[in-house]
mmCIF file of C-alpha atoms and ligand atoms in Angstrom:
data_model
loop_
_atom_site.group_PDB
_atom_site.id
_atom_site.type_symbol
_atom_site.label_atom_id
_atom_site.label_comp_id
_atom_site.label_asym_id
_atom_site.label_seq_id
_atom_site.Cartn_x
_atom_site.Cartn_y
_atom_site.Cartn_z
ATOM 1 C CA MET N 25 -92.517 187.059 -81.686
ATOM 2 C CA LYS N 26 -93.542 189.994 -79.463
ATOM 3 C CA LYS N 27 -90.955 191.218 -76.903
ATOM 4 C CA ALA N 28 -93.290 192.862 -74.469
ATOM 5 C CA VAL N 29 -96.761 192.464 -73.101
ATOM 6 C CA ILE N 30 -98.630 195.499 -71.646
ATOM 7 C CA PHE N 31 -101.556 194.660 -69.393
ATOM 8 C CA ASP N 32 -104.459 196.881 -68.518
ATOM 9 C CA LEU N 33 -105.119 196.741 -64.821
ATOM 10 C CA ASP N 34 -108.890 197.053 -64.015
ATOM 11 C CA GLY N 35 -110.684 194.069 -65.508
ATOM 12 C CA VAL N 36 -107.539 192.249 -66.633
ATOM 13 C CA ILE N 37 -105.368 191.863 -63.640
ATOM 14 C CA VAL N 38 -108.035 192.461 -60.936
ATOM 15 C CA SER N 39 -111.831 193.032 -61.119
ATOM 16 C CA THR N 40 -112.712 196.531 -59.630
ATOM 17 C CA ASP N 41 -115.793 197.105 -61.775
ATOM 18 C CA GLY N 42 -118.218 196.474 -58.872
ATOM 19 C CA TYR N 43 -116.228 198.922 -56.623
ATOM 20 C CA HIS N 44 -116.312 201.605 -59.245
ATOM 21 C CA TYR N 45 -119.951 201.034 -59.743
ATOM 22 C CA LYS N 46 -120.911 201.292 -56.023
ATOM 23 C CA ALA N 47 -118.944 204.483 -55.716
ATOM 24 C CA TRP N 48 -120.404 206.206 -58.827
ATOM 25 C CA LYS N 49 -123.811 204.967 -57.666
ATOM 26 C CA ALA N 50 -123.394 206.634 -54.254
ATOM 27 C CA MET N 51 -122.359 209.957 -55.861
ATOM 28 C CA ALA N 52 -125.138 209.859 -58.425
ATOM 29 C CA ASP N 53 -127.842 208.827 -55.985
ATOM 30 C CA GLU N 54 -126.879 211.759 -53.742
ATOM 31 C CA GLU N 55 -127.228 214.221 -56.800
ATOM 32 C CA GLY N 56 -130.415 212.462 -57.940
ATOM 33 C CA ILE N 57 -128.799 211.411 -61.300
ATOM 34 C CA TYR N 58 -130.006 208.294 -62.915
ATOM 35 C CA PHE N 59 -127.098 205.652 -63.121
ATOM 36 C CA ASP N 60 -127.202 201.930 -63.786
ATOM 37 C CA GLU N 61 -124.958 199.002 -64.676
ATOM 38 C CA VAL N 62 -125.518 199.633 -68.461
ATOM 39 C CA ILE N 63 -124.145 203.175 -68.197
ATOM 40 C CA ASN N 64 -121.233 201.757 -65.810
ATOM 41 C CA ASN N 65 -120.306 199.533 -68.820
ATOM 42 C CA ARG N 66 -119.448 202.567 -70.842
ATOM 43 C CA LEU N 67 -116.864 203.688 -68.166
ATOM 44 C CA ARG N 68 -114.637 200.905 -68.690
ATOM 45 C CA GLY N 69 -111.160 202.080 -69.587
ATOM 46 C CA VAL N 70 -112.193 205.736 -69.465
ATOM 47 C CA SER N 71 -110.566 208.299 -67.148
ATOM 48 C CA ARG N 72 -112.323 209.550 -63.856
ATOM 49 C CA MET N 73 -113.343 212.901 -65.348
ATOM 50 C CA ALA N 74 -114.407 211.555 -68.755
ATOM 51 C CA SER N 75 -116.637 208.886 -66.659
ATOM 52 C CA LEU N 76 -118.178 211.620 -64.725
ATOM 53 C CA GLU N 77 -119.140 213.499 -67.964
ATOM 54 C CA ILE N 78 -120.912 210.218 -69.293
ATOM 55 C CA ILE N 79 -122.771 210.097 -65.843
ATOM 56 C CA LEU N 80 -123.762 213.795 -66.182
ATOM 57 C CA GLU N 81 -125.405 212.999 -69.537
ATOM 58 C CA ARG N 82 -128.597 212.078 -67.309
ATOM 59 C CA ALA N 83 -128.180 215.122 -65.088
ATOM 60 C CA THR N 84 -131.024 217.629 -65.228
ATOM 61 C CA LYS N 85 -128.916 220.632 -64.167
ATOM 62 C CA THR N 86 -125.418 221.731 -65.257
ATOM 63 C CA TYR N 87 -122.545 221.807 -62.954
ATOM 64 C CA THR N 88 -119.573 224.030 -62.722
ATOM 65 C CA ASP N 89 -116.005 222.791 -63.157
ATOM 66 C CA GLU N 90 -115.454 223.126 -59.207
ATOM 67 C CA GLU N 91 -118.667 221.131 -58.574
ATOM 68 C CA LYS N 92 -117.509 218.442 -61.051
ATOM 69 C CA GLU N 93 -114.085 218.204 -59.235
ATOM 70 C CA ALA N 94 -115.880 217.787 -55.980
ATOM 71 C CA MET N 95 -118.311 215.021 -57.525
ATOM 72 C CA ALA N 96 -115.094 213.119 -58.884
ATOM 73 C CA THR N 97 -113.436 213.565 -55.455
ATOM 74 C CA LYS N 98 -116.261 212.154 -53.478
ATOM 75 C CA LYS N 99 -116.567 209.207 -55.874
ATOM 76 C CA ASN N 100 -112.806 208.432 -55.481
ATOM 77 C CA ASP N 101 -112.902 208.797 -51.752
ATOM 78 C CA ILE N 102 -115.699 206.179 -51.533
ATOM 79 C CA TYR N 103 -113.798 203.970 -54.205
ATOM 80 C CA ARG N 104 -110.481 204.194 -52.104
ATOM 81 C CA GLU N 105 -112.244 203.104 -49.085
ATOM 82 C CA SER N 106 -113.321 199.855 -50.887
ATOM 83 C CA LEU N 107 -109.804 199.217 -52.224
ATOM 84 C CA VAL N 108 -108.550 198.304 -48.719
ATOM 85 C CA GLU N 109 -110.575 195.103 -49.184
ATOM 86 C CA LEU N 110 -108.464 193.975 -52.194
ATOM 87 C CA THR N 111 -106.162 191.172 -51.739
ATOM 88 C CA PRO N 112 -103.986 188.898 -54.022
ATOM 89 C CA ASP N 113 -107.008 186.490 -53.970
ATOM 90 C CA ASP N 114 -108.700 188.985 -56.190
ATOM 91 C CA ILE N 115 -106.261 188.613 -58.939
ATOM 92 C CA LEU N 116 -108.271 187.220 -61.980
ATOM 93 C CA PRO N 117 -107.968 183.539 -63.407
ATOM 94 C CA GLY N 118 -104.915 182.731 -65.450
ATOM 95 C CA VAL N 119 -103.134 186.068 -64.632
ATOM 96 C CA MET N 120 -100.411 184.789 -62.537
ATOM 97 C CA ASP N 121 -99.846 181.758 -64.802
ATOM 98 C CA THR N 122 -99.655 184.114 -67.795
ATOM 99 C CA LEU N 123 -97.263 186.519 -65.980
ATOM 100 C CA THR N 124 -94.877 183.982 -64.836
ATOM 101 C CA GLY N 125 -94.879 182.084 -68.110
ATOM 102 C CA LEU N 126 -94.141 185.293 -70.052
ATOM 103 C CA ARG N 127 -91.417 186.219 -67.751
ATOM 104 C CA GLU N 128 -89.738 182.788 -68.156
ATOM 105 C CA LYS N 129 -89.735 183.445 -71.847
ATOM 106 C CA GLY N 130 -87.823 186.635 -71.229
ATOM 107 C CA VAL N 131 -90.842 188.917 -72.307
ATOM 108 C CA LYS N 132 -91.051 192.291 -70.654
ATOM 109 C CA LEU N 133 -94.063 193.066 -68.691
ATOM 110 C CA ALA N 134 -95.870 196.409 -68.087
ATOM 111 C CA ILE N 135 -99.008 197.797 -66.792
ATOM 112 C CA GLY N 136 -100.995 200.335 -69.008
ATOM 113 C CA SER N 137 -103.911 201.813 -67.042
ATOM 114 C CA SER N 138 -106.042 204.859 -67.158
ATOM 115 C CA SER N 139 -106.371 204.708 -63.249
ATOM 116 C CA LYS N 140 -104.673 207.162 -61.004
ATOM 117 C CA ASN N 141 -105.207 204.449 -58.190
ATOM 118 C CA THR N 142 -102.936 202.029 -60.137
ATOM 119 C CA PRO N 143 -100.035 202.140 -57.552
ATOM 120 C CA VAL N 144 -102.491 201.461 -54.441
ATOM 121 C CA ILE N 145 -104.194 198.614 -56.365
ATOM 122 C CA LEU N 146 -100.848 196.988 -57.345
ATOM 123 C CA GLU N 147 -99.722 197.197 -53.719
ATOM 124 C CA GLN N 148 -102.971 195.670 -52.353
ATOM 125 C CA ILE N 149 -102.733 192.732 -54.683
ATOM 126 C CA GLY N 150 -99.178 192.096 -53.943
ATOM 127 C CA LEU N 151 -97.734 193.063 -57.391
ATOM 128 C CA GLY N 152 -96.316 196.637 -56.365
ATOM 129 C CA SER N 153 -92.812 195.868 -57.666
ATOM 130 C CA TYR N 154 -93.692 193.003 -60.082
ATOM 131 C CA PHE N 155 -93.728 194.800 -63.520
ATOM 132 C CA ASP N 156 -90.772 196.153 -65.467
ATOM 133 C CA ALA N 157 -92.737 199.289 -66.056
ATOM 134 C CA VAL N 158 -95.917 201.067 -64.935
ATOM 135 C CA ALA N 159 -97.777 203.644 -67.147
ATOM 136 C CA ASP N 160 -100.832 205.050 -65.478
ATOM 137 C CA GLY N 161 -103.421 207.807 -65.251
ATOM 138 C CA ASN N 162 -101.027 209.836 -63.258
ATOM 139 C CA GLN N 163 -98.626 210.169 -66.181
ATOM 140 C CA ILE N 164 -100.987 210.821 -69.101
ATOM 141 C CA THR N 165 -103.275 213.587 -70.431
ATOM 142 C CA LYS N 166 -105.327 211.593 -72.985
ATOM 143 C CA SER N 167 -107.448 208.793 -71.898
ATOM 144 C CA LYS N 168 -108.066 205.496 -73.941
ATOM 145 C CA PRO N 169 -109.058 205.127 -76.790
ATOM 146 C CA ASP N 170 -105.953 207.519 -77.330
ATOM 147 C CA PRO N 171 -102.961 205.225 -77.333
ATOM 148 C CA GLU N 172 -100.791 207.531 -75.041
ATOM 149 C CA VAL N 173 -100.663 205.267 -71.994
ATOM 150 C CA PHE N 174 -99.647 202.174 -74.018
ATOM 151 C CA LEU N 175 -97.100 204.281 -76.066
ATOM 152 C CA LEU N 176 -95.628 205.345 -72.797
ATOM 153 C CA ALA N 177 -95.497 201.998 -71.284
ATOM 154 C CA ALA N 178 -93.689 200.754 -74.452
ATOM 155 C CA LYS N 179 -91.293 203.779 -74.362
ATOM 156 C CA LEU N 180 -90.603 202.866 -70.623
ATOM 157 C CA LEU N 181 -89.917 199.304 -71.540
ATOM 158 C CA GLY N 182 -87.546 200.333 -74.429
ATOM 159 C CA VAL N 183 -89.588 198.377 -76.915
ATOM 160 C CA ASP N 184 -91.141 199.392 -80.272
ATOM 161 C CA PRO N 185 -94.831 199.445 -80.281
ATOM 162 C CA ALA N 186 -94.936 196.921 -83.136
ATOM 163 C CA ASP N 187 -92.981 194.513 -80.724
ATOM 164 C CA ALA N 188 -95.726 194.823 -77.961
ATOM 165 C CA ALA N 189 -99.032 193.217 -77.264
ATOM 166 C CA VAL N 190 -101.685 194.761 -75.156
ATOM 167 C CA VAL N 191 -104.199 192.930 -72.911
ATOM 168 C CA GLU N 192 -107.503 194.595 -72.493
ATOM 169 C CA ASP N 193 -111.119 194.189 -71.229
ATOM 170 C CA ALA N 194 -112.449 197.546 -72.616
ATOM 171 C CA TYR N 195 -113.332 198.451 -76.351
ATOM 172 C CA ALA N 196 -111.597 201.740 -75.688
ATOM 173 C CA GLY N 197 -108.617 199.885 -74.630
ATOM 174 C CA ILE N 198 -108.600 197.718 -77.870
ATOM 175 C CA ASP N 199 -109.008 200.826 -79.931
ATOM 176 C CA ALA N 200 -106.075 202.397 -78.096
ATOM 177 C CA ALA N 201 -103.812 199.385 -78.672
ATOM 178 C CA LYS N 202 -104.577 199.374 -82.476
ATOM 179 C CA ALA N 203 -104.194 203.128 -82.738
ATOM 180 C CA GLY N 204 -100.802 202.663 -81.156
ATOM 181 C CA GLY N 205 -99.814 199.951 -83.692
ATOM 182 C CA MET N 206 -99.848 197.162 -81.222
ATOM 183 C CA LYS N 207 -101.362 193.656 -81.057
ATOM 184 C CA ALA N 208 -104.739 193.721 -79.226
ATOM 185 C CA VAL N 209 -105.563 190.799 -76.967
ATOM 186 C CA ALA N 210 -109.127 190.904 -75.588
ATOM 187 C CA VAL N 211 -110.535 189.409 -72.382
ATOM 188 C CA GLY N 212 -113.846 189.882 -70.589
ATOM 189 C CA ASP N 213 -116.245 192.465 -72.102
ATOM 190 C CA ALA N 214 -113.924 193.155 -75.042
ATOM 191 C CA SER N 215 -113.662 189.486 -76.094
ATOM 192 C CA LYS N 216 -116.871 190.266 -78.177
ATOM 193 C CA TYR N 217 -115.098 193.005 -80.141
ATOM 194 C CA GLU N 218 -114.288 192.210 -83.688
ATOM 195 C CA LYS N 219 -111.280 194.671 -83.684
ATOM 196 C CA ALA N 220 -109.359 192.323 -81.215
ATOM 197 C CA ASP N 221 -106.657 190.182 -82.578
ATOM 198 C CA VAL N 222 -106.961 187.452 -80.108
ATOM 199 C CA ALA N 223 -109.783 186.823 -77.560
ATOM 200 C CA GLY N 224 -110.694 184.741 -74.667
ATOM 201 C CA ALA N 225 -113.140 184.860 -71.523
ATOM 202 C CA THR N 226 -110.160 185.121 -69.329
ATOM 203 C CA LEU N 227 -106.273 184.850 -69.667
ATOM 204 C CA ALA N 228 -106.693 181.203 -68.539
ATOM 205 C CA ASP N 229 -108.388 180.733 -72.013
ATOM 206 C CA ILE N 230 -105.459 182.352 -73.963
ATOM 207 C CA PRO N 231 -102.237 180.381 -74.734
ATOM 208 C CA LEU N 232 -98.945 182.397 -74.318
ATOM 209 C CA ASP N 233 -98.078 181.770 -77.985
ATOM 210 C CA ASP N 234 -101.283 183.369 -79.138
ATOM 211 C CA ILE N 235 -100.401 186.508 -77.002
ATOM 212 C CA LEU N 236 -96.785 186.504 -78.487
ATOM 213 C CA ALA N 237 -97.349 185.462 -82.097
HETATM 214 C C1 BG6 M 8 -109.921 202.454 -65.565
HETATM 215 C C2 BG6 M 8 -111.263 201.855 -65.295
HETATM 216 O O1 BG6 M 8 -108.928 201.372 -65.504
HETATM 217 O O2 BG6 M 8 -109.531 203.582 -64.657
HETATM 218 C C3 BG6 M 8 -112.302 203.016 -65.356
HETATM 219 O O3 BG6 M 8 -111.646 200.938 -66.287
HETATM 220 C C4 BG6 M 8 -111.894 204.142 -64.479
HETATM 221 O O4 BG6 M 8 -113.582 202.518 -64.911
HETATM 222 C C5 BG6 M 8 -110.477 204.642 -64.887
HETATM 223 O O5 BG6 M 8 -112.816 205.215 -64.477
HETATM 224 C C6 BG6 M 8 -109.952 205.698 -63.951
HETATM 225 O O6 BG6 M 8 -109.716 205.064 -62.583
HETATM 226 P P1 BG6 M 8 -109.431 206.200 -61.337
HETATM 227 O O7 BG6 M 8 -109.019 204.924 -60.443
HETATM 228 O O8 BG6 M 8 -108.289 206.947 -61.815
HETATM 229 O O9 BG6 M 8 -110.662 206.887 -60.938
HETATM 230 MG MG1 MG M 9 -109.937 197.606 -67.947
#
Protein backbone atom coordinates (compact mmCIF):
# COMPACT_ATOMS: atom_id res chain seq x y z
CA MET A 1 0.00 0.00 0.00
CA LYS A 2 1.22 3.50 -0.82
CA LYS A 3 2.32 5.64 2.12
CA ALA A 4 1.92 9.03 0.45
CA VAL A 5 -0.13 10.74 -2.24
CA ILE A 6 1.18 13.77 -4.12
CA PHE A 7 -1.46 15.96 -5.76
CA ASP A 8 -0.95 18.27 -8.68
CA LEU A 9 -2.79 21.54 -7.94
CA ASP A 10 -4.17 23.13 -11.13
CA GLY A 11 -6.82 20.83 -12.62
CA VAL A 12 -6.68 18.32 -9.74
CA ILE A 13 -7.47 20.29 -6.58
CA VAL A 14 -8.95 23.37 -8.29
CA SER A 15 -9.72 24.34 -11.88
CA THR A 16 -7.65 27.34 -12.98
CA ASP A 17 -7.52 26.45 -16.70
CA GLY A 18 -10.01 29.19 -17.63
CA TYR A 19 -8.08 31.86 -15.73
CA HIS A 20 -4.77 30.81 -17.34
CA TYR A 21 -6.45 30.85 -20.75
CA LYS A 22 -7.96 34.34 -20.36
CA ALA A 23 -4.66 35.80 -19.14
CA TRP A 24 -2.55 34.25 -21.94
CA LYS A 25 -5.22 35.24 -24.48
CA ALA A 26 -5.11 38.89 -23.35
CA MET A 27 -1.31 38.89 -23.67
CA ALA A 28 -1.34 37.12 -27.06
CA ASP A 29 -4.09 39.40 -28.47
CA GLU A 30 -2.09 42.46 -27.50
CA GLU A 31 0.93 41.07 -29.39
CA GLY A 32 -1.19 39.92 -32.35
CA ILE A 33 -0.26 36.27 -31.77
CA TYR A 34 -2.85 33.59 -32.63
CA PHE A 35 -3.89 31.61 -29.53
CA ASP A 36 -6.82 29.29 -28.90
CA GLU A 37 -8.11 26.68 -26.45
CA VAL A 38 -6.43 23.83 -28.35
CA ILE A 39 -3.03 25.49 -27.86
CA ASN A 40 -4.03 26.21 -24.24
CA ASN A 41 -4.45 22.46 -23.65
CA ARG A 42 -0.75 22.01 -24.42
CA LEU A 43 0.14 24.35 -21.53
CA ARG A 44 -1.30 22.06 -18.87
CA GLY A 45 1.36 21.16 -16.30
CA VAL A 46 3.98 23.19 -18.20
CA SER A 47 5.93 26.02 -16.48
CA ARG A 48 5.15 29.67 -17.22
CA MET A 49 8.18 30.30 -19.46
CA ALA A 50 7.80 26.96 -21.28
CA SER A 51 4.13 27.87 -21.84
CA LEU A 52 5.17 31.20 -23.35
CA GLU A 53 7.55 29.40 -25.75
CA ILE A 54 4.64 27.21 -26.94
CA ILE A 55 2.52 30.35 -27.54
CA LEU A 56 5.40 32.01 -29.39
CA GLU A 57 5.46 29.14 -31.94
CA ARG A 58 2.69 31.19 -33.65
CA ALA A 59 4.51 34.55 -33.40
CA THR A 60 5.64 36.26 -36.58
CA LYS A 61 8.62 38.03 -34.98
CA THR A 62 11.30 36.95 -32.54
CA TYR A 63 11.45 38.33 -29.02
CA THR A 64 14.42 39.08 -26.78
CA ASP A 65 14.71 37.41 -23.38
CA GLU A 66 13.74 40.74 -21.75
CA GLU A 67 10.63 40.98 -23.93
CA LYS A 68 9.72 37.41 -23.04
CA GLU A 69 10.10 38.17 -19.32
CA ALA A 70 7.82 41.20 -19.75
CA MET A 71 5.20 39.12 -21.58
CA ALA A 72 5.23 36.43 -18.88
CA THR A 73 4.96 39.10 -16.18
CA LYS A 74 2.03 40.73 -17.97
CA LYS A 75 0.23 37.39 -18.20
CA ASN A 76 0.92 36.62 -14.55
CA ASP A 77 -0.35 40.03 -13.40
CA ILE A 78 -3.67 39.42 -15.20
CA TYR A 79 -3.81 35.84 -13.86
CA ARG A 80 -3.11 36.97 -10.28
CA GLU A 81 -5.97 39.49 -10.48
CA SER A 82 -8.39 36.67 -11.36
CA LEU A 83 -7.14 34.43 -8.52
CA VAL A 84 -8.77 36.72 -5.92
CA GLU A 85 -12.09 35.27 -7.17
CA LEU A 86 -11.12 31.74 -6.06
CA THR A 87 -12.88 30.38 -2.96
CA PRO A 88 -13.18 26.97 -1.25
CA ASP A 89 -16.27 26.42 -3.45
CA ASP A 90 -13.90 26.05 -6.41
CA ILE A 91 -12.33 22.88 -4.99
CA LEU A 92 -13.08 20.15 -7.55
CA PRO A 93 -15.57 17.27 -6.97
CA GLY A 94 -14.34 14.46 -4.73
CA VAL A 95 -11.21 16.29 -3.59
CA MET A 96 -12.11 16.92 0.05
CA ASP A 97 -13.52 13.40 0.53
CA THR A 98 -10.34 11.93 -0.96
CA LEU A 99 -8.05 14.11 1.16
CA THR A 100 -9.88 13.44 4.42
CA GLY A 101 -10.24 9.71 3.63
CA LEU A 102 -6.52 9.36 2.94
CA ARG A 103 -5.61 11.33 6.04
CA GLU A 104 -7.82 9.05 8.18
CA LYS A 105 -5.82 6.09 6.85
CA GLY A 106 -2.56 7.77 7.95
CA VAL A 107 -1.42 8.51 4.39
CA LYS A 108 0.89 11.52 3.99
CA LEU A 109 -0.35 14.24 1.63
CA ALA A 110 1.63 16.66 -0.54
CA ILE A 111 1.24 19.11 -3.39
CA GLY A 112 3.52 18.78 -6.45
CA SER A 113 2.78 21.69 -8.80
CA SER A 114 4.66 23.57 -11.52
CA SER A 115 2.93 26.78 -10.47
CA LYS A 116 4.76 29.60 -8.72
CA ASN A 117 1.31 30.78 -7.60
CA THR A 118 0.74 27.61 -5.54
CA PRO A 119 0.91 29.34 -2.09
CA VAL A 120 -1.61 32.02 -3.18
CA ILE A 121 -4.03 29.47 -4.64
CA LEU A 122 -3.87 27.20 -1.57
CA GLU A 123 -4.60 30.20 0.68
CA GLN A 124 -7.54 31.29 -1.51
CA ILE A 125 -9.20 27.87 -1.33
CA GLY A 126 -8.61 27.47 2.41
CA LEU A 127 -5.95 24.73 2.17
CA GLY A 128 -2.95 26.93 2.99
CA SER A 129 -1.74 24.75 5.85
CA TYR A 130 -3.50 21.48 5.00
CA PHE A 131 -0.73 19.50 3.31
CA ASP A 132 2.22 17.78 4.99
CA ALA A 133 4.50 19.16 2.26
CA VAL A 134 4.27 21.53 -0.69
CA ALA A 135 6.67 21.32 -3.65
CA ASP A 136 6.01 23.95 -6.32
CA GLY A 137 7.37 26.00 -9.19
CA ASN A 138 9.31 28.24 -6.80
CA GLN A 139 11.56 25.37 -5.73
CA ILE A 140 12.38 23.58 -8.98
CA THR A 141 14.37 24.20 -12.16
CA LYS A 142 12.93 21.49 -14.41
CA SER A 143 9.25 21.52 -15.35
CA LYS A 144 7.08 18.40 -15.85
CA PRO A 145 7.54 15.94 -17.62
CA ASP A 146 10.75 16.01 -15.57
CA PRO A 147 10.01 14.31 -12.21
CA GLU A 148 11.86 16.96 -10.14
CA VAL A 149 8.80 18.45 -8.42
CA PHE A 150 7.38 15.04 -7.43
CA LEU A 151 10.77 13.74 -6.23
CA LEU A 152 11.09 16.89 -4.10
CA ALA A 153 7.61 16.33 -2.66
CA ALA A 154 8.48 12.72 -1.75
CA LYS A 155 11.74 13.87 -0.18
CA LEU A 156 9.95 16.54 1.88
CA LEU A 157 7.51 13.86 3.09
CA GLY A 158 10.37 11.46 3.85
CA VAL A 159 8.98 8.65 1.66
CA ASP A 160 10.52 6.57 -1.08
CA PRO A 161 9.15 7.47 -4.56
CA ALA A 162 8.04 3.85 -4.98
CA ASP A 163 5.78 4.31 -1.93
CA ALA A 164 4.03 7.35 -3.44
CA ALA A 165 1.14 7.84 -5.85
CA VAL A 166 0.71 11.02 -7.89
CA VAL A 167 -2.65 12.46 -8.96
CA GLU A 168 -2.44 14.43 -12.22
CA ASP A 169 -4.63 15.98 -14.93
CA ALA A 170 -1.81 16.63 -17.43
CA TYR A 171 -0.10 14.21 -19.81
CA ALA A 172 3.21 15.87 -18.85
CA GLY A 173 2.39 15.17 -15.20
CA ILE A 174 1.66 11.47 -15.79
CA ASP A 175 4.99 11.21 -17.64
CA ALA A 176 6.70 12.97 -14.71
CA ALA A 177 5.18 10.58 -12.16
CA LYS A 178 6.27 7.52 -14.16
CA ALA A 179 9.75 8.99 -14.72
CA GLY A 180 10.02 9.39 -10.94
CA GLY A 181 9.06 5.77 -10.31
CA MET A 182 5.66 6.62 -8.83
CA LYS A 183 2.15 5.33 -9.40
CA ALA A 184 0.22 7.65 -11.76
CA VAL A 185 -3.45 8.37 -11.06
CA ALA A 186 -5.13 10.39 -13.82
CA VAL A 187 -8.15 12.68 -13.71
CA GLY A 188 -9.67 15.08 -16.26
CA ASP A 189 -7.80 15.43 -19.54
CA ALA A 190 -5.13 12.86 -18.55
CA SER A 191 -7.75 10.17 -17.87
CA LYS A 192 -7.53 9.29 -21.59
CA TYR A 193 -3.77 8.70 -21.34
CA GLU A 194 -2.78 5.02 -21.61
CA LYS A 195 0.32 5.53 -19.42
CA ALA A 196 -1.86 6.21 -16.35
CA ASP A 197 -2.09 3.34 -13.84
CA VAL A 198 -5.58 4.37 -12.64
CA ALA A 199 -8.00 6.85 -14.20
CA GLY A 200 -11.31 8.58 -13.58
CA ALA A 201 -13.14 11.70 -14.73
CA THR A 202 -12.76 13.27 -11.25
CA LEU A 203 -11.44 12.12 -7.87
CA ALA A 204 -15.06 11.33 -6.94
CA ASP A 205 -14.83 8.44 -9.45
CA ILE A 206 -11.66 6.87 -8.00
CA PRO A 207 -11.89 4.73 -4.81
CA LEU A 208 -9.19 5.35 -2.18
CA ASP A 209 -8.07 1.73 -2.43
CA ASP A 210 -7.39 2.16 -6.16
CA ILE A 211 -5.14 5.15 -5.41
CA LEU A 212 -3.27 3.28 -2.68
CA ALA A 213 -2.99 -0.27 -4.19
C1 LIG B 1 0.62 24.46 -13.91
C2 LIG B 1 -0.45 24.76 -14.92
O1 LIG B 1 0.06 23.93 -12.74
O2 LIG B 1 1.33 25.66 -13.56
C3 LIG B 1 0.16 25.43 -16.13
O3 LIG B 1 -1.08 23.55 -15.32
C4 LIG B 1 0.94 26.68 -15.70
O4 LIG B 1 -0.85 25.77 -17.05
C5 LIG B 1 1.97 26.29 -14.66
O5 LIG B 1 1.58 27.27 -16.82
C6 LIG B 1 2.78 27.49 -14.16
O6 LIG B 1 1.92 28.33 -13.45
P1 LIG B 1 2.31 29.73 -12.86
O7 LIG B 1 1.20 29.99 -11.88
O8 LIG B 1 3.64 29.59 -12.17
O9 LIG B 1 2.37 30.71 -13.98
MG1 LIG C 1 -2.57 20.20 -13.57
